mmCIF file of C-alpha atoms in Angstrom:
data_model
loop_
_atom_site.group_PDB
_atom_site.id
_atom_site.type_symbol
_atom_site.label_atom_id
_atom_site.label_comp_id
_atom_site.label_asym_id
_atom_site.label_seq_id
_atom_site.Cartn_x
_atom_site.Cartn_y
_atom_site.Cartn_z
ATOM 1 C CA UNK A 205 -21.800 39.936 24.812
ATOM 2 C CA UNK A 206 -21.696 36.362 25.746
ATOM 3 C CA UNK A 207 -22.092 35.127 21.987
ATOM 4 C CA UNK A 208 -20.003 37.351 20.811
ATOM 5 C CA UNK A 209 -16.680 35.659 23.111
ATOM 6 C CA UNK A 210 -18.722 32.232 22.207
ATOM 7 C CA UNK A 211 -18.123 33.574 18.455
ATOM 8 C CA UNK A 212 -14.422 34.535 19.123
ATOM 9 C CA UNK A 213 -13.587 31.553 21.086
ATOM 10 C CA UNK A 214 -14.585 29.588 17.927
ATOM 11 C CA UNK A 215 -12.996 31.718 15.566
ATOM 12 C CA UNK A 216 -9.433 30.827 17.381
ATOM 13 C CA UNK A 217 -10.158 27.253 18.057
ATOM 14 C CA UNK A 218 -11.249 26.543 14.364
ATOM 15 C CA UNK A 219 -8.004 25.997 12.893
ATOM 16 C CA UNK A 220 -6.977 23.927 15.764
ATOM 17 C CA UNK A 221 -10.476 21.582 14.517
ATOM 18 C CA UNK A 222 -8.855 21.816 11.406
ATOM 19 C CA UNK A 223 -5.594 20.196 12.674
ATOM 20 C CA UNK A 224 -7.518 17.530 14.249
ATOM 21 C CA UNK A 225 -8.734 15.846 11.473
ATOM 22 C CA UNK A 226 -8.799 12.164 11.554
ATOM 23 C CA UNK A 227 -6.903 11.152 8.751
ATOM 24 C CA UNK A 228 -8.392 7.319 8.773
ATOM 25 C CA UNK A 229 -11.791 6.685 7.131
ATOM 26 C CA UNK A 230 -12.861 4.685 9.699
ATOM 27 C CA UNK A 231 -12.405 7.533 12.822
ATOM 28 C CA UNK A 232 -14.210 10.203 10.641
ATOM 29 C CA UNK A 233 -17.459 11.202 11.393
ATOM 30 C CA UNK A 234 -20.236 11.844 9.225
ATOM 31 C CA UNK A 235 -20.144 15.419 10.287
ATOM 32 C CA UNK A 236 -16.253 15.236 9.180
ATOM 33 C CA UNK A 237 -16.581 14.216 6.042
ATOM 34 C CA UNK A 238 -16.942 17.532 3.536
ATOM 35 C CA UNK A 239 -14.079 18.890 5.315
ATOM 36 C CA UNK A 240 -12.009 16.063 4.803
ATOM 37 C CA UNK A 241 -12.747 15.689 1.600
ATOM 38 C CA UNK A 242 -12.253 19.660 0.853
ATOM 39 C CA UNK A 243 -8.667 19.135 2.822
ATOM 40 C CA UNK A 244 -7.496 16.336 0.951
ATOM 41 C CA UNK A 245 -8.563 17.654 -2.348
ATOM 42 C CA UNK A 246 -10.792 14.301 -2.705
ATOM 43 C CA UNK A 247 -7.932 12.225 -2.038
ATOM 44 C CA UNK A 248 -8.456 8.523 -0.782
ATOM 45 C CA UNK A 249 -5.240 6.433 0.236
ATOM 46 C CA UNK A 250 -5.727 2.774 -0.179
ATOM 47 C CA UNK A 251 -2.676 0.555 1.455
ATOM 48 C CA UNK A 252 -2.818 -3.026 0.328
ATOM 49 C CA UNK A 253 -1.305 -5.777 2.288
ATOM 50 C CA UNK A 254 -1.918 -9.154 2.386
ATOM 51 C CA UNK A 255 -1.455 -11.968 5.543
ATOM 52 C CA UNK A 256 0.720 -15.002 5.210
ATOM 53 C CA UNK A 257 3.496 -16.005 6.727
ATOM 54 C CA UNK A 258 6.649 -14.010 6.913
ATOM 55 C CA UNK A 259 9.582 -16.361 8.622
ATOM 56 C CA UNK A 260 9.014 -17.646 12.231
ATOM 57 C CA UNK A 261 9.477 -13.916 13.458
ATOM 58 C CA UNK A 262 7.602 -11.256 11.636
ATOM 59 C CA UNK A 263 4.035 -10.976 12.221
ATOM 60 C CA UNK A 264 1.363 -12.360 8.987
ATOM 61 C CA UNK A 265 -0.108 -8.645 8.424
ATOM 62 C CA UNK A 266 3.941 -7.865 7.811
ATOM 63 C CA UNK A 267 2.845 -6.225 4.565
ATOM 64 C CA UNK A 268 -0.147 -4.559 5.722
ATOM 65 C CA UNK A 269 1.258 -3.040 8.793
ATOM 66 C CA UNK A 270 4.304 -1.727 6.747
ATOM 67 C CA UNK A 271 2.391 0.631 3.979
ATOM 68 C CA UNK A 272 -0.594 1.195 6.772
ATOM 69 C CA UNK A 273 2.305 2.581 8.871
ATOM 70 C CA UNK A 274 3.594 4.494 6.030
ATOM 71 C CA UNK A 275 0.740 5.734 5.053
ATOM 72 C CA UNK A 276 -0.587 6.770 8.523
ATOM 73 C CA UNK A 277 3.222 8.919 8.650
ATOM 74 C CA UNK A 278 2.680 11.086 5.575
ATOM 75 C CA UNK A 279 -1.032 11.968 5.351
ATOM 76 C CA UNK A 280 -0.140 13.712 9.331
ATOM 77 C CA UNK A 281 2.001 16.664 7.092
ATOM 78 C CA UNK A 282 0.485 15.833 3.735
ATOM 79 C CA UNK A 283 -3.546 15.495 4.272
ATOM 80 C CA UNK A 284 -5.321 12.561 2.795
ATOM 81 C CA UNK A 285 -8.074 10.093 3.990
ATOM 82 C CA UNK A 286 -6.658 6.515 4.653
ATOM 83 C CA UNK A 287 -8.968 3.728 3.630
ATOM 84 C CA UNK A 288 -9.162 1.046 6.617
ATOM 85 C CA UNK A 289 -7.386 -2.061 6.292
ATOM 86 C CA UNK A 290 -7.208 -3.851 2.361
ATOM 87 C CA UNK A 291 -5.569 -7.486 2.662
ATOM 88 C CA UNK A 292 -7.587 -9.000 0.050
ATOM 89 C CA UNK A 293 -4.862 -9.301 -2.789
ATOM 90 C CA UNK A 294 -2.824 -12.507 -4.391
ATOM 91 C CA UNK A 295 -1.507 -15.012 -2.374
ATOM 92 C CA UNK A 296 -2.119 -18.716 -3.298
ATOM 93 C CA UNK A 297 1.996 -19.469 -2.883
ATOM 94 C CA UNK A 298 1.387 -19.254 0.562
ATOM 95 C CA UNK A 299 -1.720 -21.001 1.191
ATOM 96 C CA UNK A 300 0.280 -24.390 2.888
ATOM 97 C CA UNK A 301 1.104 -21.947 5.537
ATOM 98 C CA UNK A 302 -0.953 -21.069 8.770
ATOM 99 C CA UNK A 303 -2.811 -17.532 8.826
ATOM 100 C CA UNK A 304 -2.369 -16.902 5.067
ATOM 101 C CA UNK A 305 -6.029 -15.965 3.846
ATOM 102 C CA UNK A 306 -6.002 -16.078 -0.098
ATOM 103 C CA UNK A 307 -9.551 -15.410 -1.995
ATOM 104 C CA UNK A 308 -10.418 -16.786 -5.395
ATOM 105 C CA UNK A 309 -8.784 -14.344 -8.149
ATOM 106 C CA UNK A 310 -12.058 -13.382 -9.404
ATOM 107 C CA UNK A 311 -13.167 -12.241 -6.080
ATOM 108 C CA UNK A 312 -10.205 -10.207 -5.188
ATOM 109 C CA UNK A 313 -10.377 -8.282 -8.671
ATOM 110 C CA UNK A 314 -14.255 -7.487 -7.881
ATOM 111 C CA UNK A 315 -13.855 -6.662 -4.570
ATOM 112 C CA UNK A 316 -11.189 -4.159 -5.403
ATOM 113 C CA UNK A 317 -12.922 -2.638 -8.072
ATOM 114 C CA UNK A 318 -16.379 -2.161 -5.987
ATOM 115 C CA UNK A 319 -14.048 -0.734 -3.075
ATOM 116 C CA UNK A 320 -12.688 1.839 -5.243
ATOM 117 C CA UNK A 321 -16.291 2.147 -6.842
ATOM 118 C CA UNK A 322 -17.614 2.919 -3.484
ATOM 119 C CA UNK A 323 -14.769 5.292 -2.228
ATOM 120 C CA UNK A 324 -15.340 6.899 -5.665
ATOM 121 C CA UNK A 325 -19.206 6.774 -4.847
ATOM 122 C CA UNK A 326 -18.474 8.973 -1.220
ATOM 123 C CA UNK A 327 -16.879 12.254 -2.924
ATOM 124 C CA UNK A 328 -13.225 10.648 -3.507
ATOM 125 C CA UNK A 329 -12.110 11.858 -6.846
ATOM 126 C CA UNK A 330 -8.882 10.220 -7.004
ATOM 127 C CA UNK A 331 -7.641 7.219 -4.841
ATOM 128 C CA UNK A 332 -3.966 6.412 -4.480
ATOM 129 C CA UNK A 333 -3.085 2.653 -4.025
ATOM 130 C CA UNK A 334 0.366 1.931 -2.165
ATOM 131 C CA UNK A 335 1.231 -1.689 -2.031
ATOM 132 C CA UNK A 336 2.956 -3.415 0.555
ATOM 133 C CA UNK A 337 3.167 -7.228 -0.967
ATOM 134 C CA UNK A 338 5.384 -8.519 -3.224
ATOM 135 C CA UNK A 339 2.812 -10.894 -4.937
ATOM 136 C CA UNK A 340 0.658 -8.076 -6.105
ATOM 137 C CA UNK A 341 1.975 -6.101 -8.545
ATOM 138 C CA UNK A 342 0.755 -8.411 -11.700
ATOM 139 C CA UNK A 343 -2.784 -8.528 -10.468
ATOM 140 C CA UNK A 344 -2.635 -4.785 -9.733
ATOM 141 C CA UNK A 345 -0.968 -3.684 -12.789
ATOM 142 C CA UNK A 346 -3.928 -5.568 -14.901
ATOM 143 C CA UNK A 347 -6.545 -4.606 -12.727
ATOM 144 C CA UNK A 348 -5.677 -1.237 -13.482
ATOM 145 C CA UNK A 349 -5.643 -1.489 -16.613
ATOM 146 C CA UNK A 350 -8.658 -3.153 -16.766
ATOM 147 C CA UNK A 351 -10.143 0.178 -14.867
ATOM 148 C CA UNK A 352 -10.938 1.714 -18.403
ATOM 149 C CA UNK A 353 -13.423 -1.315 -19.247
ATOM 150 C CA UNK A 354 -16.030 1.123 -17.868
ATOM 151 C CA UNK A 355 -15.898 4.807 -17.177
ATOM 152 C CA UNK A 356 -15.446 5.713 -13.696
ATOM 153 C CA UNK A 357 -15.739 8.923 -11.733
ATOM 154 C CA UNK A 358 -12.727 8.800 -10.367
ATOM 155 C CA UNK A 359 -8.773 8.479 -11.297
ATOM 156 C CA UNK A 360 -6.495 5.955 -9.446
ATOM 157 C CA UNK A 361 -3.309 5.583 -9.531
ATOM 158 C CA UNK A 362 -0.544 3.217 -8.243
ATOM 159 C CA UNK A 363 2.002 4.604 -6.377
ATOM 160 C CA UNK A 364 5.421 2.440 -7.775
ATOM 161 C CA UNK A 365 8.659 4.418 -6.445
ATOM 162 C CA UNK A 366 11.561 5.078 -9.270
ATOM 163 C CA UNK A 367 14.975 3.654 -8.296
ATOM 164 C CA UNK A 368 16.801 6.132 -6.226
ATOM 165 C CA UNK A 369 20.885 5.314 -6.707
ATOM 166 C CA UNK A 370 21.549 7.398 -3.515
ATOM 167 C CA UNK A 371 19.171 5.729 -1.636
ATOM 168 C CA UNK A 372 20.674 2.260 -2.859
ATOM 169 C CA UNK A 373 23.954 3.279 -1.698
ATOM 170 C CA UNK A 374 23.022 3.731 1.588
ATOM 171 C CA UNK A 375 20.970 0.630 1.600
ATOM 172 C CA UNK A 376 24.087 -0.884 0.463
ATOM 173 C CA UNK A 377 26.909 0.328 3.004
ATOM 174 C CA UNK A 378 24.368 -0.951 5.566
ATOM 175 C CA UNK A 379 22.875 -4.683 4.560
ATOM 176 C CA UNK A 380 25.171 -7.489 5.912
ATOM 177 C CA UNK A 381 23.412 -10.253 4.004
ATOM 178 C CA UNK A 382 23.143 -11.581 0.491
ATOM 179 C CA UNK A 383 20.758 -9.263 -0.862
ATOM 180 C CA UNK A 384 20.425 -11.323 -4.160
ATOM 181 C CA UNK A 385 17.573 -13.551 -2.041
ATOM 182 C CA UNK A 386 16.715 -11.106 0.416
ATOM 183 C CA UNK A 387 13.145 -11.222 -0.656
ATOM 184 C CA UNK A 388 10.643 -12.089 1.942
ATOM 185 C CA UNK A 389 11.043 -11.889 5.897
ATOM 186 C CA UNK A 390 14.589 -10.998 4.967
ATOM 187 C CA UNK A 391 16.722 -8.202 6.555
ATOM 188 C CA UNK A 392 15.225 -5.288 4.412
ATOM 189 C CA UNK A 393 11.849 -6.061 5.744
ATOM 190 C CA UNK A 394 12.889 -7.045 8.760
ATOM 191 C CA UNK A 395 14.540 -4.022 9.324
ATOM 192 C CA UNK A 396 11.652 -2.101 8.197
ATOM 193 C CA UNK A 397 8.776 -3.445 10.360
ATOM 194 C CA UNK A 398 11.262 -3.235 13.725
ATOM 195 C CA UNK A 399 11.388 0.588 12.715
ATOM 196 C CA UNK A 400 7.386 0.637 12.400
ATOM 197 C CA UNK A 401 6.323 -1.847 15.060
ATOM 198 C CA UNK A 402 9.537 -3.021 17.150
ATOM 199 C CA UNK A 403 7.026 -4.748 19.770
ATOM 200 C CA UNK A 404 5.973 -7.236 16.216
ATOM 201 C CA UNK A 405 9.540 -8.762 15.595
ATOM 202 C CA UNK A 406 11.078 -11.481 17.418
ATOM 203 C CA UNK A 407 14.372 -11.564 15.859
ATOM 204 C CA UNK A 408 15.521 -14.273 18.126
ATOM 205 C CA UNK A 409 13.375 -16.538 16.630
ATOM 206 C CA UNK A 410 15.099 -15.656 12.382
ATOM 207 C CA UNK A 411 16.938 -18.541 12.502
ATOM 208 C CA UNK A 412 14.483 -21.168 13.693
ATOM 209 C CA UNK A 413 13.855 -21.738 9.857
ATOM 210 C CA UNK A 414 15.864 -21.597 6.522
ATOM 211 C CA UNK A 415 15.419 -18.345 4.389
ATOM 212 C CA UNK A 416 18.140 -19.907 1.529
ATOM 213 C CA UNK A 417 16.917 -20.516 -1.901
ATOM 214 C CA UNK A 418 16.530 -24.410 -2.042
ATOM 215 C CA UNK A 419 16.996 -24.514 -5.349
ATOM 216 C CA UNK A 420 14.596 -27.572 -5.918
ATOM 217 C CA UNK A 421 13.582 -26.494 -9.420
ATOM 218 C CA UNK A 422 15.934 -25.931 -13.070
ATOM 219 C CA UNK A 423 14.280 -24.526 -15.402
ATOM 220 C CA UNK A 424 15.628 -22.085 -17.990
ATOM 221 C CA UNK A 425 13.369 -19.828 -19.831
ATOM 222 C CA UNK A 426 10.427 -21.475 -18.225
ATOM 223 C CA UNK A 427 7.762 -20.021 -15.507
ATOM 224 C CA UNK A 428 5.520 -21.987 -13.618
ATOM 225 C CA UNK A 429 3.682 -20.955 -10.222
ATOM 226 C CA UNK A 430 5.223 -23.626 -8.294
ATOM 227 C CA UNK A 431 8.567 -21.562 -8.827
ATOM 228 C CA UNK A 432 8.221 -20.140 -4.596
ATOM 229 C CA UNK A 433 7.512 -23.301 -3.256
ATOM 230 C CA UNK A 434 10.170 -25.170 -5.218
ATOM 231 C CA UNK A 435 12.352 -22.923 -3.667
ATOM 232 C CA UNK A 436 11.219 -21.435 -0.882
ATOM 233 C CA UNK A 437 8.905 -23.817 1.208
ATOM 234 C CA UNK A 438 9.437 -22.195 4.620
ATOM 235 C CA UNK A 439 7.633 -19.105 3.236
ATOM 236 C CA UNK A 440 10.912 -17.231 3.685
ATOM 237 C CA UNK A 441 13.755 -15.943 1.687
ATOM 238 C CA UNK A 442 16.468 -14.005 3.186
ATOM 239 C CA UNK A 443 18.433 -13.949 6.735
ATOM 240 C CA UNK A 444 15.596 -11.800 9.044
ATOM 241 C CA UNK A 445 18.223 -12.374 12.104
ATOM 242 C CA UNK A 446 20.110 -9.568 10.429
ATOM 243 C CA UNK A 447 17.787 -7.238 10.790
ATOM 244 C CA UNK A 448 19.051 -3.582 12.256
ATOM 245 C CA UNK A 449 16.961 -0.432 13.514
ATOM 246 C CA UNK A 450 19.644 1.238 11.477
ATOM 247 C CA UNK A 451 18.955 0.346 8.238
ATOM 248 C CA UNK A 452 15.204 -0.024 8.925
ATOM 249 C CA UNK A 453 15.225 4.347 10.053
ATOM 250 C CA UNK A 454 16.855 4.309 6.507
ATOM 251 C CA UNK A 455 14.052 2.903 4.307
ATOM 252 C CA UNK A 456 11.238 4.347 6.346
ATOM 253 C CA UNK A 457 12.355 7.839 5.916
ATOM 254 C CA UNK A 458 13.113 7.204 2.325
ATOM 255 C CA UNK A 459 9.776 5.742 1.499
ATOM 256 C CA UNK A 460 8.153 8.709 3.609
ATOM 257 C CA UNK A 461 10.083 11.300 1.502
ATOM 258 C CA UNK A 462 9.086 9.250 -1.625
ATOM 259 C CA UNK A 463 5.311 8.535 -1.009
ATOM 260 C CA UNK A 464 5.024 12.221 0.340
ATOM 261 C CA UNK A 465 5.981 13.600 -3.164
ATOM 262 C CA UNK A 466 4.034 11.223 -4.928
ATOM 263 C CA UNK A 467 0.883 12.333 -2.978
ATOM 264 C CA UNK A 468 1.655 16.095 -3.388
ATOM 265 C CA UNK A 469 2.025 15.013 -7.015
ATOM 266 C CA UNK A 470 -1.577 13.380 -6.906
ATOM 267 C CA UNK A 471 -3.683 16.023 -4.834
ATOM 268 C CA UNK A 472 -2.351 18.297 -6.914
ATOM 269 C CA UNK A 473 -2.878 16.858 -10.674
ATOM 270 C CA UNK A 474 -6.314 18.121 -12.886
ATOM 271 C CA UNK A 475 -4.978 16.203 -15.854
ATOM 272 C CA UNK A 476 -5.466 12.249 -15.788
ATOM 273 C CA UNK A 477 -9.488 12.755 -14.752
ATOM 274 C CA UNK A 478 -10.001 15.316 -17.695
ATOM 275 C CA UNK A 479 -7.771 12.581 -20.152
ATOM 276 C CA UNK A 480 -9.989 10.100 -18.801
ATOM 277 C CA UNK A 481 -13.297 11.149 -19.254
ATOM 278 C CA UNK A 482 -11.951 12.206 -22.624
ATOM 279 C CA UNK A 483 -10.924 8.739 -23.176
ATOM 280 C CA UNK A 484 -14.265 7.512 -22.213
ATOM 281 C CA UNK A 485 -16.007 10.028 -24.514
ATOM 282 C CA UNK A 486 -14.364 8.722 -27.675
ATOM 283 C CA UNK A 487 -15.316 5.526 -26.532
ATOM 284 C CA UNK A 488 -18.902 5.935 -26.152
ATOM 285 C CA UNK A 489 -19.349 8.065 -29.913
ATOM 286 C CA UNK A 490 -17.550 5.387 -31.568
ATOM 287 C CA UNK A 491 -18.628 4.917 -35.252
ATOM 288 C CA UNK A 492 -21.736 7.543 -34.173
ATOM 289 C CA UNK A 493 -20.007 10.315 -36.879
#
C-alpha cells in the first residue's frame, strides 16, 4: 500500500519535474540531460555578446547581458537549453578601451566552431545563435558559411529579425534623439538594458562623455577599419542620457515576440539537417560516378 501512494505521489508530481527544468546548460544535471534534450527537441541556444566599453554608464557585458536576458525570457514558455555565457566574438575597435577583451580572429572562428562541435557532440541537433553585438555580424555571417567546409551533425542557424514597420513606428513616436547615430550606448540600448537590468545603468553618468559622430575621417566610397575610431573615440555613439523604461518595455517585448517565433520555427523544422547531409553527400561522391 505504501508504494503504491509512493507511485501516485510521483505520478502527480512528474509534470511539475517537468516544469522545473533548468533551461541553462550550466544548472542541468547529468541526470537532466535526455529530458532536456527530448523537451527542447535537441535545441541549443547560443547568445553571443562581447565586453567593451559601452559609454561611461552601461556596463562592458552590455551586449551579453541583453540577448542572455532575452534568451533566458523565451526558452521559460518556449523550451530550449541556453548555452552559458559566449563573449568571444570581434572586437579590435575597442581594444584602446578598459575591459574590452578581443581574441585573435583565428581563435574566435575556432573556438566557435569547436563550441558548436561540442554542443553538437552532447545530443544538440540544431543550435540557434542570437547575437547581441553590433561588430559581429561579418564574422558570423562567414563563419557560417564556412560551416559546410566539413559535414557536421548538426544544423545552426542565425537568428537575424526581419524589419517590422509597426514595430518601427512605435520605436519612432517614442525616441527623442537623433537616431541616425544612435548606434552604441545610445538611447535604444540604453533603454533596453534599464528594462533587463535597471540596477546596470547609471544614466546620470550619459553625459560625462561625447556620443556625437566626430567626423574625423572623409572618405567617399572608401572603407578602412579605423572608420569607429575616427569617429567615435569615446567608444560611444548616441545620447544614452535619453534613455526611457518606456521605450526599453517596447523593444524587449518585441524582440521576445520575435525570437519566440523564430525558435518555434527552429524546434520545429526537419528540413535544413536532411538538405544538409544531402549537401554533404554530393560532396563526398564527387566525380565517383
Amino acid at each position: 500500500m505504501k508504494n503504491l501512494l509512493l507511485f501516485i505521489a510521483l505520478l502527480f508530481c512528474a509534470p511539475v519535474f517537468a516544469q522545473q527544468l533548468p533551461t541553462r546548460w550550466d544548472e542541468l544535471s547529468a541526470v537532466d540531460w535526455p529530458a532536456a534534450l527530448a523537451k527542447s527537441n535537441k535545441t541549443c541556444v547560443l547568445p553571443i555578446g562581447i565586453l567593451e566599453k559601452h559609454g561611461p554608464h552601461a556596463p562592458l557585458g552590455n551586449d551579453l547581458i541583453h540577448v542572455r536576458e532575452i534568451a533566458a525570457r523565451v526558452v521559460k514558455n518556449e523550451y530550449a537549453v541556453v548555452f552559458p555565457d559566449y563573449f568571444y566574438g570581434q572586437i579590435n575597435e575597442a581594444r584602446q578601451q578598459p575591459g574590452t577583451f578581443a581574441l585573435p580572429a583565428d581563435l574566435i572562428f575556432k573556438m566557435l566552431e569547436a563550441t558548436c562541435d561540442e554542443i553538437g557532440r552532447n545530443g544538440f541537433t540544431k543550435i540557434v545563435i542570437i547575437n547581441g553585438h553590433g561588430g559581429n555580424p561579418e564574422f558570423l555571417h562567414f563563419f557560417m558559411q564556412n560551416l559546410l567546409n566539413k559535414r557536421h551533425n548538426y544544423a545552426v542557424y542565425l537568428y537575424e529579425p526581419s524589419n517590422d514597420p509597426e514595430y518601427n513606428k512605435q520605436m519612432a513616436a517614442l525616441h527623442k534623439s537623433d537616431p541616425s547615430y544612435d548606434m552604441h550606448a545610445g538611447e535604444r540600448e540604453t533603454s533596453t538594458i534599464m528594462a533587463l537590468r535597471p540596477d546596470l545603468i547609471h544614466v546620470e553618468r550619459a553625459g560625462e562623455q561625447s556620443g556625437e559622430d566626430q567626423k574625423r575621417l572623409k572618405l567617399t566610397n572608401l572603407y578602412t577599419p579605423i572608420w569607429w575610431y575616427a569617429g567615435f573615440p569615446n567608444h560611444y555613439a548616441g545620447v544614452g542620457g535619453k534613455a526611457s523604461l518606456e521605450l526599453g518595455r517596447v523593444i524587449v517585448d518585441h524582440e521576445i515576440a520575435s525570437f519566440t517565433k523564430a525558435l518555434k520555427d527552429v524546434k520545429a523544422d526537419t528540413q535544413t539537417l536532411k538538405l544538409q547531409n544531402e549537401f554533404y553527400d554530393k560532396v563526398d561522391n564527387l566525380g565517383k560516378n
